[in-house]
Structure formats: structure tokens, C-alpha cells
mmCIF file of C-alpha atoms in Angstrom:
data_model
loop_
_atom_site.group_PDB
_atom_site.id
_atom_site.type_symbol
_atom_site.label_atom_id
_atom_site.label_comp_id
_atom_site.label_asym_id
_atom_site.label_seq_id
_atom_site.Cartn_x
_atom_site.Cartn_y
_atom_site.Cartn_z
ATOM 1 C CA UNK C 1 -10.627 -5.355 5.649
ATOM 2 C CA UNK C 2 -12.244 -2.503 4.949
ATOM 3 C CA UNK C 3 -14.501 -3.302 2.181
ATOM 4 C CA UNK C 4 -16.076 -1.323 -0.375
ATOM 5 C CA UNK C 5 -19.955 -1.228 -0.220
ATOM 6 C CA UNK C 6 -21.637 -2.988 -3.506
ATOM 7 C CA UNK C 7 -24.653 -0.741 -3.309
ATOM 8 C CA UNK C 8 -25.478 3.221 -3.494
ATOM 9 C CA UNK C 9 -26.319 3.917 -0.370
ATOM 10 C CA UNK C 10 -23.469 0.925 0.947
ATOM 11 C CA UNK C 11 -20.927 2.344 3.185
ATOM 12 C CA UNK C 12 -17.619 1.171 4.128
ATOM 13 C CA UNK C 13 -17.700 -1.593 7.159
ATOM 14 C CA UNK C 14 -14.740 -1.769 8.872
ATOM 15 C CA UNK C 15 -13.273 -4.983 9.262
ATOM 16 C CA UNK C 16 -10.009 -6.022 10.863
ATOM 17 C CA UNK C 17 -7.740 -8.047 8.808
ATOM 18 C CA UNK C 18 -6.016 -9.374 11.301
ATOM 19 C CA UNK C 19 -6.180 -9.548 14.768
ATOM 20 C CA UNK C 20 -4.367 -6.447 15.864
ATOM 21 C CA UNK C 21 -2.423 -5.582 19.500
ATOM 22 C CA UNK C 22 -3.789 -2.443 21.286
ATOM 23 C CA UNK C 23 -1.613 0.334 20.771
ATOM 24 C CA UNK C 24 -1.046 3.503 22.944
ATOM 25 C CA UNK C 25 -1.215 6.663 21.600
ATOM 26 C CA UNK C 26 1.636 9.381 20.549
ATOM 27 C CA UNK C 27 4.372 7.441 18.558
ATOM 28 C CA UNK C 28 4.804 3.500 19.133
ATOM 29 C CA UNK C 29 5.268 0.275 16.460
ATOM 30 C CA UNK C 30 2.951 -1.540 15.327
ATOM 31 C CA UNK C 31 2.797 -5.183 17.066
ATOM 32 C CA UNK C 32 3.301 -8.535 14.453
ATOM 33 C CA UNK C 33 3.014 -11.874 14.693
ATOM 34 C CA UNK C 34 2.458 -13.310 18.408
ATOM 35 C CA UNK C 35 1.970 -9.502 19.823
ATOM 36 C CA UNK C 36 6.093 -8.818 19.374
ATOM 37 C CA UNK C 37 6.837 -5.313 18.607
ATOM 38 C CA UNK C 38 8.179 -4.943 15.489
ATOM 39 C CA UNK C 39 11.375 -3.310 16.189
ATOM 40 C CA UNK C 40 9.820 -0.206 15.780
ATOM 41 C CA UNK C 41 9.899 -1.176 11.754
ATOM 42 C CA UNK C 42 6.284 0.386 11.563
ATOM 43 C CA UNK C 43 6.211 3.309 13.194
ATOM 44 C CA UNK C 44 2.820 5.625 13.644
ATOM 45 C CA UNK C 45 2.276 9.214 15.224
ATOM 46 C CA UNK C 46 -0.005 11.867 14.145
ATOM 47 C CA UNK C 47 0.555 16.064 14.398
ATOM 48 C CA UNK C 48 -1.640 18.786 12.664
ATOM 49 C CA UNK C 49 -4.568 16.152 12.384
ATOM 50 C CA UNK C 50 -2.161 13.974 9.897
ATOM 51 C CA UNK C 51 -0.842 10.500 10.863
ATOM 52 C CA UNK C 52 2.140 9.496 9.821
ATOM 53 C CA UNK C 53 2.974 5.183 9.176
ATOM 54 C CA UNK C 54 6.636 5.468 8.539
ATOM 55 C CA UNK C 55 8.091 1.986 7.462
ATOM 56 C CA UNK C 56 11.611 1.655 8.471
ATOM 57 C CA UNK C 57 13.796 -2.033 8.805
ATOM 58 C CA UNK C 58 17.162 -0.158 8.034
ATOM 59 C CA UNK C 59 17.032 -2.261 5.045
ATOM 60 C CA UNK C 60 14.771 -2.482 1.846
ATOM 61 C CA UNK C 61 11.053 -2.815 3.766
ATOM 62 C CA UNK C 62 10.188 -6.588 2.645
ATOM 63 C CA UNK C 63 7.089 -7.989 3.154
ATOM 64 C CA UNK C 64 6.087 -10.931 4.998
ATOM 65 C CA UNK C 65 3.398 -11.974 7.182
ATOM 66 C CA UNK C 66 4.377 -9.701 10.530
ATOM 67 C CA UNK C 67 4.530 -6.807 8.380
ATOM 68 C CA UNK C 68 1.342 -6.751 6.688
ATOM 69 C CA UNK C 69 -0.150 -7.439 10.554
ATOM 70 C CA UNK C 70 1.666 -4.250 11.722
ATOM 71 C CA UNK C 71 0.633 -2.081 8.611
ATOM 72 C CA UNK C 72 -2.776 -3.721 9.448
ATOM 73 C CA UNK C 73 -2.445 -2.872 13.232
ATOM 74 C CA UNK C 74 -1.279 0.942 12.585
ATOM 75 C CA UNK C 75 -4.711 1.145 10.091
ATOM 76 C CA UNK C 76 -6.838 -0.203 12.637
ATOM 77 C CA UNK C 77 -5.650 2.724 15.050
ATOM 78 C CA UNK C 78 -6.062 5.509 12.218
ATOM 79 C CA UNK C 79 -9.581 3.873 11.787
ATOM 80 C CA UNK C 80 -9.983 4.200 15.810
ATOM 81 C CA UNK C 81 -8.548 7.530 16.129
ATOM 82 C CA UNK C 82 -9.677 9.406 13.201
ATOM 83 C CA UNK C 83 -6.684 11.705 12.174
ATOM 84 C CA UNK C 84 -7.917 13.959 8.823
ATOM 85 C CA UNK C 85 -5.255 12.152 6.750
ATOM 86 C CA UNK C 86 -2.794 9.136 6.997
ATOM 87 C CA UNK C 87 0.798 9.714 4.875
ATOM 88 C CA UNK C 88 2.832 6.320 4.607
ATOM 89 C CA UNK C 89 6.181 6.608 3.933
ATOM 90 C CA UNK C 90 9.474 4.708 3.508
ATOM 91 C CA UNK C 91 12.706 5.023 4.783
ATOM 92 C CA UNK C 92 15.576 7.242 3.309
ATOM 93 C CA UNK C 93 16.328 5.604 -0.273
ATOM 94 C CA UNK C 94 13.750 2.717 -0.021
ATOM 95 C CA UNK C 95 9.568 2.726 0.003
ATOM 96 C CA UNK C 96 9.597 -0.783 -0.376
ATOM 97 C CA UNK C 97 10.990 -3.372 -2.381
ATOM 98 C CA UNK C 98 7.560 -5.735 -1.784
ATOM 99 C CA UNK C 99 7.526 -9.328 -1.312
ATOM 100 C CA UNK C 100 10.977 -11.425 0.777
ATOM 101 C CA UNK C 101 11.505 -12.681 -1.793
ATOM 102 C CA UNK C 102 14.283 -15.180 0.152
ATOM 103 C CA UNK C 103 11.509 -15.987 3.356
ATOM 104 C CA UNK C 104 8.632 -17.197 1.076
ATOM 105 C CA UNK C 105 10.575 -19.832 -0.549
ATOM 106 C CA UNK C 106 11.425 -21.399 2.702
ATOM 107 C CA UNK C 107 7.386 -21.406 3.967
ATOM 108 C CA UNK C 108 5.366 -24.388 4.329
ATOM 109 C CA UNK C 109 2.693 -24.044 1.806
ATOM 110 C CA UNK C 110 -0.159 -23.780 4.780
ATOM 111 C CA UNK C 111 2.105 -20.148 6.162
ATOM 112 C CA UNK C 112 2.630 -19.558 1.983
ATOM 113 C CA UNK C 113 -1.001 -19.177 1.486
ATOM 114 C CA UNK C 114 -1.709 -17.444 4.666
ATOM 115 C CA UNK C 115 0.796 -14.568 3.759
ATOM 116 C CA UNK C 116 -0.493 -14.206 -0.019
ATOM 117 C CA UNK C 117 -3.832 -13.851 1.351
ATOM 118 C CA UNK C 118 -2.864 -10.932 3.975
ATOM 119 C CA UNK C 119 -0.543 -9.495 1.165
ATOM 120 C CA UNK C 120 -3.977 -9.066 -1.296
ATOM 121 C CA UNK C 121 -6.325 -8.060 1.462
ATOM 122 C CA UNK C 122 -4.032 -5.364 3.400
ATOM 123 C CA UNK C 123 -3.668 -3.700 0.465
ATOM 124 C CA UNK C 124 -7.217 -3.755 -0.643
ATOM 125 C CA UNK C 125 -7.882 -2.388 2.287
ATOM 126 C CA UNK C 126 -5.348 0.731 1.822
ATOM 127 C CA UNK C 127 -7.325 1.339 -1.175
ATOM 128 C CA UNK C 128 -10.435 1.358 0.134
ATOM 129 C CA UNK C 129 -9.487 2.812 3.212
ATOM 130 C CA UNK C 130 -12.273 5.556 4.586
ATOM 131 C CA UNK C 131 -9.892 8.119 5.287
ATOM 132 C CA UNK C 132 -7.612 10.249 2.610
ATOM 133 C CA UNK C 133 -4.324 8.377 2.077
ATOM 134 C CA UNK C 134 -0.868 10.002 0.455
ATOM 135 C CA UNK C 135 2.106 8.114 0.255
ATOM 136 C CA UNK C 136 5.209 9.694 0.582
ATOM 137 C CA UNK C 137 7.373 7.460 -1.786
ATOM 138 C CA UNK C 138 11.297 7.896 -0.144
ATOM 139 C CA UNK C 139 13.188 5.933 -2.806
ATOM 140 C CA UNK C 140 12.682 2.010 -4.295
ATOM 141 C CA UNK C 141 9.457 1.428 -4.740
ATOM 142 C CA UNK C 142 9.381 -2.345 -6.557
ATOM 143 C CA UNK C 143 6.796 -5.172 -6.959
ATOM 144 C CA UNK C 144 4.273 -4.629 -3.571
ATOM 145 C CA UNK C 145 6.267 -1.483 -3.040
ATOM 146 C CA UNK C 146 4.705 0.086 -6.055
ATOM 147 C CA UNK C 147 1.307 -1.629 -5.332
ATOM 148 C CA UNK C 148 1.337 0.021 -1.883
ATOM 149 C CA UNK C 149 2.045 3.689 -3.690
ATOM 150 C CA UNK C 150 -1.112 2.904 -6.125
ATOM 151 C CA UNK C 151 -3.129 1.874 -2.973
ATOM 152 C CA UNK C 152 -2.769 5.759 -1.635
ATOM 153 C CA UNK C 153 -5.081 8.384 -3.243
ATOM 154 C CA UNK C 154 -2.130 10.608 -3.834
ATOM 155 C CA UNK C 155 1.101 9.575 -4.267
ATOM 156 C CA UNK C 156 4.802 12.065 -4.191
ATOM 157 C CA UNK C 157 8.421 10.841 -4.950
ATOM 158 C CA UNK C 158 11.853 11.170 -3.938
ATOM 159 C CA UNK C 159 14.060 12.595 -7.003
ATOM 160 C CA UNK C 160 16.919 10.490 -7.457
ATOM 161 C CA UNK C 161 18.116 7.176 -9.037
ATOM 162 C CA UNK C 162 15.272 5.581 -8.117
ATOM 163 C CA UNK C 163 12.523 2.918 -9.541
ATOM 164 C CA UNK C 164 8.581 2.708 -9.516
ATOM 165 C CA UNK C 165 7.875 -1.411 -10.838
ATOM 166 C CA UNK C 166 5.549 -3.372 -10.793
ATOM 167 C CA UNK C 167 8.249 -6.093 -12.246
ATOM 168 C CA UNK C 168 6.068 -8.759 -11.659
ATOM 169 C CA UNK C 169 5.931 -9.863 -15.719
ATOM 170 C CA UNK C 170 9.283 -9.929 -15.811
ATOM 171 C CA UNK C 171 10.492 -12.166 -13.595
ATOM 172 C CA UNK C 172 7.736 -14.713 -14.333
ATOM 173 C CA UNK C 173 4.610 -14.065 -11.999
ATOM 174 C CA UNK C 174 0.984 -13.190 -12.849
ATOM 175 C CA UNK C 175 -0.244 -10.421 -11.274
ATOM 176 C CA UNK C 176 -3.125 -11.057 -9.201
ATOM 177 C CA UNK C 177 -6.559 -9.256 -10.426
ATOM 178 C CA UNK C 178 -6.543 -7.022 -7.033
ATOM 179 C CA UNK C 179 -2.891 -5.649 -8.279
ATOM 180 C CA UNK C 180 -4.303 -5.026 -11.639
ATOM 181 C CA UNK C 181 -7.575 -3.178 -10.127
ATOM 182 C CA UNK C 182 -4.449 -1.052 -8.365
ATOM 183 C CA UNK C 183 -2.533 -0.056 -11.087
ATOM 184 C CA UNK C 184 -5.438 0.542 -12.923
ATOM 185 C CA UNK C 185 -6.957 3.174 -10.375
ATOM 186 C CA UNK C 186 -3.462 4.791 -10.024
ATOM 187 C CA UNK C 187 -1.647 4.419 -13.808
ATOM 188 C CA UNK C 188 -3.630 6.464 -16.681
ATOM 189 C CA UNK C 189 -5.418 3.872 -19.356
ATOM 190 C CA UNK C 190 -2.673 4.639 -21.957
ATOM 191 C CA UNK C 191 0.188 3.701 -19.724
ATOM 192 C CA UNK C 192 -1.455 0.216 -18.909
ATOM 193 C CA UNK C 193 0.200 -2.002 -21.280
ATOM 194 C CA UNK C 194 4.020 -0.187 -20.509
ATOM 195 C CA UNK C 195 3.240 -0.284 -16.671
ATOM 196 C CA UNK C 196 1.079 -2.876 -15.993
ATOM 197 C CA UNK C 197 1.462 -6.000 -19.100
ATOM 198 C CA UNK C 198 5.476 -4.295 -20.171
ATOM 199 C CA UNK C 199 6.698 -4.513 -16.495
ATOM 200 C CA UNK C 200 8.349 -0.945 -17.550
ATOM 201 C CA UNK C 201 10.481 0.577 -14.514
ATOM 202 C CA UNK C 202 9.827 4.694 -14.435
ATOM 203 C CA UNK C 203 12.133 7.089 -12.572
ATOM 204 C CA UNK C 204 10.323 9.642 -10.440
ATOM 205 C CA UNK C 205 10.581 12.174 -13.425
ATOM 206 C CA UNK C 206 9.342 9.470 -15.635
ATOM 207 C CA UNK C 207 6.545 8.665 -13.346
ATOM 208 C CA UNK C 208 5.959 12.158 -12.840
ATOM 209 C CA UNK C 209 5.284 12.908 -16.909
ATOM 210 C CA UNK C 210 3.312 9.874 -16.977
ATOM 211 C CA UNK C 211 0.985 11.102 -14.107
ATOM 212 C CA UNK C 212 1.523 8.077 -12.060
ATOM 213 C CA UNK C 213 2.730 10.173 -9.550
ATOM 214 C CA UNK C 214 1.401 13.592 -8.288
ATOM 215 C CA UNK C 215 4.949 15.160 -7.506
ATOM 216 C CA UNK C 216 8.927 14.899 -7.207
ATOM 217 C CA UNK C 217 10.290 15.896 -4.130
ATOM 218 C CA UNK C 218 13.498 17.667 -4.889
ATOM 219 C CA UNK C 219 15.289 17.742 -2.721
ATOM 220 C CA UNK C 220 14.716 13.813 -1.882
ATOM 221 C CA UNK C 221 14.369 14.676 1.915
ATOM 222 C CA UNK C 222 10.914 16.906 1.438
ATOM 223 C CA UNK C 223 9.566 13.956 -0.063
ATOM 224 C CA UNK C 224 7.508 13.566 3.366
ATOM 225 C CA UNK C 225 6.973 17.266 4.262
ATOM 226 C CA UNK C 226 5.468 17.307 0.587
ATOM 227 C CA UNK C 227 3.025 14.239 1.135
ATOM 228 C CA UNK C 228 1.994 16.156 4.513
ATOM 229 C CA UNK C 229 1.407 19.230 2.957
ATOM 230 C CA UNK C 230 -0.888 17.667 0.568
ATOM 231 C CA UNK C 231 -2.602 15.589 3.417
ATOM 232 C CA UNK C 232 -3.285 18.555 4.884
ATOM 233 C CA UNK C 233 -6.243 20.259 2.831
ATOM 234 C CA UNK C 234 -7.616 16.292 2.073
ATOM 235 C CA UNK C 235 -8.127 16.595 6.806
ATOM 236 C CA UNK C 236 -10.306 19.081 6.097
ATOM 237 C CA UNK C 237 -12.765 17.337 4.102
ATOM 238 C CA UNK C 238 -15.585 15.882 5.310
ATOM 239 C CA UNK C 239 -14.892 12.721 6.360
ATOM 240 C CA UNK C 240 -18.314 10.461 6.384
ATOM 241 C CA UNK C 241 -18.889 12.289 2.888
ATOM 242 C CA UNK C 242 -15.233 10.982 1.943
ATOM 243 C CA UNK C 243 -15.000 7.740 3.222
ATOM 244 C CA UNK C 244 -19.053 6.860 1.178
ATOM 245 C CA UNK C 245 -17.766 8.159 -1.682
ATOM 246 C CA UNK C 246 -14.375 6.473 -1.905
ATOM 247 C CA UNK C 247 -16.679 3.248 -1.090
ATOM 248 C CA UNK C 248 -19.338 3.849 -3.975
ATOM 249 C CA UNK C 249 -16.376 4.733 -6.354
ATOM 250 C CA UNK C 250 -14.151 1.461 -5.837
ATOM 251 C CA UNK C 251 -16.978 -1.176 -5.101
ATOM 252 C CA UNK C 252 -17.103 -2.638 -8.274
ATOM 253 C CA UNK C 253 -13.100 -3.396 -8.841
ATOM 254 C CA UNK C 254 -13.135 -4.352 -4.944
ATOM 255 C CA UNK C 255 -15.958 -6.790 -5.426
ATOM 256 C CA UNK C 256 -14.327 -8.300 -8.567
ATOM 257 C CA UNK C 257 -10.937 -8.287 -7.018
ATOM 258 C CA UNK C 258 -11.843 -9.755 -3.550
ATOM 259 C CA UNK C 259 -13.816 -12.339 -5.095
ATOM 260 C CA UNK C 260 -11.087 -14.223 -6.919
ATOM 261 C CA UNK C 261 -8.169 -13.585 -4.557
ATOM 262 C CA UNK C 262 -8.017 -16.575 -2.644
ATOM 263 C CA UNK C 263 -8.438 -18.316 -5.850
ATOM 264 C CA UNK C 264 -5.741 -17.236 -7.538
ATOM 265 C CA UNK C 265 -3.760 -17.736 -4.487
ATOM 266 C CA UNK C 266 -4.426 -21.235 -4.675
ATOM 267 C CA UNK C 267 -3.407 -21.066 -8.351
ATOM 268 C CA UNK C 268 -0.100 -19.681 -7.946
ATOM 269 C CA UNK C 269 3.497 -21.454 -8.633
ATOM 270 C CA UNK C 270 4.597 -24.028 -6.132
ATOM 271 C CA UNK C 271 7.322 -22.275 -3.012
ATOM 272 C CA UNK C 272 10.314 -24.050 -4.793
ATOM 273 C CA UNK C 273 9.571 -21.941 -7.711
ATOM 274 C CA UNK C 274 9.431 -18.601 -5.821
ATOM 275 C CA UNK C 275 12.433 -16.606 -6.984
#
């Protein structure tokens, strides 16, 4: 991943996750597991120096192994290809609704591990990813969906009945240290203990009051022309300058975060009790 440098003159290395297929350039998927294209359910292209990672499995964007390696694989060609800006969104109605929750249970607990692992370090990298990041939040965003919004710098929602959670509390898991360091970076302190400890769903005027998120698209369909337009003037800043900084600003977290992962990884529930 792309870690975050641990002294002040440190500056981000870039380090693949996972291995990653060679993509072409203009608009393709990203590849998962084996080299497969993904169905197109990771989609990247890139106009007015902004690239665009548009997640899209015409159904609620779970995560599992093959789609943390195609997020991972559409990074490591932003990293090669240097667009100003990167803007993830979600499909219409649904950012993400995090984990498969149904899949995980059935894993042996070698494949578990593995996926845990990628699931803490792709999004680590998101946050300390060297260029500016925005995520265009189209609906749902619950569990890793909200972690992936609070990876972004900047983060705009879709108005409607929707919910930003991190519900992890609730339905009986720990969050992991590198989710806290994420919440922390995008929730303000005072909101902690509702957002982070209360597992307190916010709609995206709710969010938007609480300054968890930076704007409410209205109608829900700018939701991505607004997360472009505020890519835009984040292109034009200088981009080794950006990427040091971002590095200097988040080693500490990063360090402490990254340190303990696989550990508590190896500390989590049994599969059977995955729910």
C-alpha cells in the first residue's frame, strides 16, 4: 500500500497491495482474482485531468476479496497515470453496503484472513493515497461503505432516504483501530462517540450538519458532477507538495493502525459467527 512516511522529510512509497493486471487506458474494469475482469463492476476513465472509479455490481457493491484487488488495480493505474484528482463513486442508490456479509461466512479461515487483511490495507491506502481523493457518495453507504467515504479527502452525498453507518457496534463487531483512525480523520471529535462508539446512522442532511460530509447533492443525480467539480481545483495543486504533505499529516495514525492490523485480524470472531 501506499504508506505514510514516519519521518519529516519521509515521503509516500508506493507499494502495490496486490498484484494488479495491466490495464489499457480510456475506460476498462479493473481485473480480480486470477486476472478475470470484473464484469466491468469497477470501472475507471479519466476527462478534464479527473479520474473517475465508478463501482457498479447492479446490486449493493459488497466487498470481498476480487473487489478490493480491482479497487487496488484501478489505484495502481491512477498512481501510474497521474490524473490531478481521483472521484470514486457508487452506483445510483448504493455507495456501498461494505463487507458480503453472506460470502465470508462460507470462507475457509486461511481465504477469511486473507480478505480482512486486503479489506484494512486497501483502504489505508485510499487514505493515504498521494493524489487528492473525493468520493462521490450515490446512496447507501454502510459498514466499509462509510469507511471508504472517510478514506476520501472530501466527501459529497446523494439527498434522499439514504444512510451513512459505520454499524459495526451494533451488530456485534469491534472496529478495527485502522477504521477508527478513519472515522476519526473524517467525523469531527464531538461526533465520535454518536458515530464512531453509538453506531448512529445519519441521513445526508444529518451528515451534512454534522460536517461529516462536505455537501448534498440535490438533485441525487449531481451527486458525481458535484464530487468532479470539487476535484477539479484539488488537479491543480501541486502534486509532489500534496502527496508529502498528506504523508507527514497521516503517518502517525497509519503507523499505529498498520501495526496492529493483522493482529486484530487474527483476534477477530470465528467465520460461523460472521453475521
Amino acid at each position: 500500500m501506499c504508506q505514510a512516511g514516519t519521518g519529516g522529510g519521509a515521503e509516500c512509497q508506493k507499494r502495490p497491495l496486490l498484484p494488479a493486471t495491466q490495464l489499457t487506458r480510456g475506460t476498462a474494469p479493473a481485473y480480480g482474482k486470477g486476472g478475470r475482469a470484473m464484469a466491468d463492476t469497477i470501472r475507471y476513465q479519466v476527462s478534464d485531468d479527473v479520474a473517475q472509479i465508478t463501482l457498479d455490481d447492479g446490486k449493493v457493491n459488497a466487498m470481498a476479496l476480487a473487489f478490493f484487488e480491482g479497487l487496488n488495480a484501478a489505484l495502481d493505474r491512477a498512481e501510474r497515470e497521474r490524473p490531478g484528482a481521483v472521484v470514486i463513486a457508487g452506483r445510483a442508490g448504493v455507495f456501498s453496503a461494505g463487507l458480503d456479509l453472506k460470502l465470508l461466512p462460507t470462507l475457509p479461515p486461511a481465504e477469511l484472513a486473507r480478505t480482512m487483511v486486503a479489506f484494512g490495507r486497501i483502504m489505508l491506502r485510499v487514505f493515504t493515497f498521494p493524489i487528492p481523493t473525493v468520493a462521490a457518495v450515490t446512496g447507501h453507504a454502510i459498514a466499509g461503505g462509510a469507511m471508504l467515504a472517510f478514506a476520501c479527502d472530501l466527501r459529497f452525498m446523494a439527498e434522499g432516504p439514504f444512510r451513512l453507518h459505520l454499524n459495526e457496534v451494533a451488530i456485534g463487531l469491534a472496529l478495527p483501530t485502522w477504521a477508527i483512525v478513519l472515522a476519526q480523520a473524517a467525523v469531527p471529535p464531538r461526533r465520535h462517540t454518536e458515530a464512531i462508539l453509538h453506531a448512529r446512522a445519519f441521513s445526508p442532511e444529518e451528515a451534512f450538519e454534522r460536517h461529516i460530509v462536505h455537501g448534498v447533492a440535490r438533485p441525487a443525480e449531481r451527486v458525481v458532477e458535484e464530487a468532479r467539480a470539487a476535484a477539479a481545483p484539488l488537479a491543480a495543486l501541486d502534486q509532489k507538495a500534496y502527496a508529502i504533505s498528506k504523508s507527514r499529516h497521516r503517518a502517525m495514525v497509519v503507523k499505529w493502525a498498520a501495526e496492529v492490523l493483522e493482529a486484530e485480524i487474527g483476534a477477530l470472531p470465528s467465520r460461523a459467527t460472521i453475521k
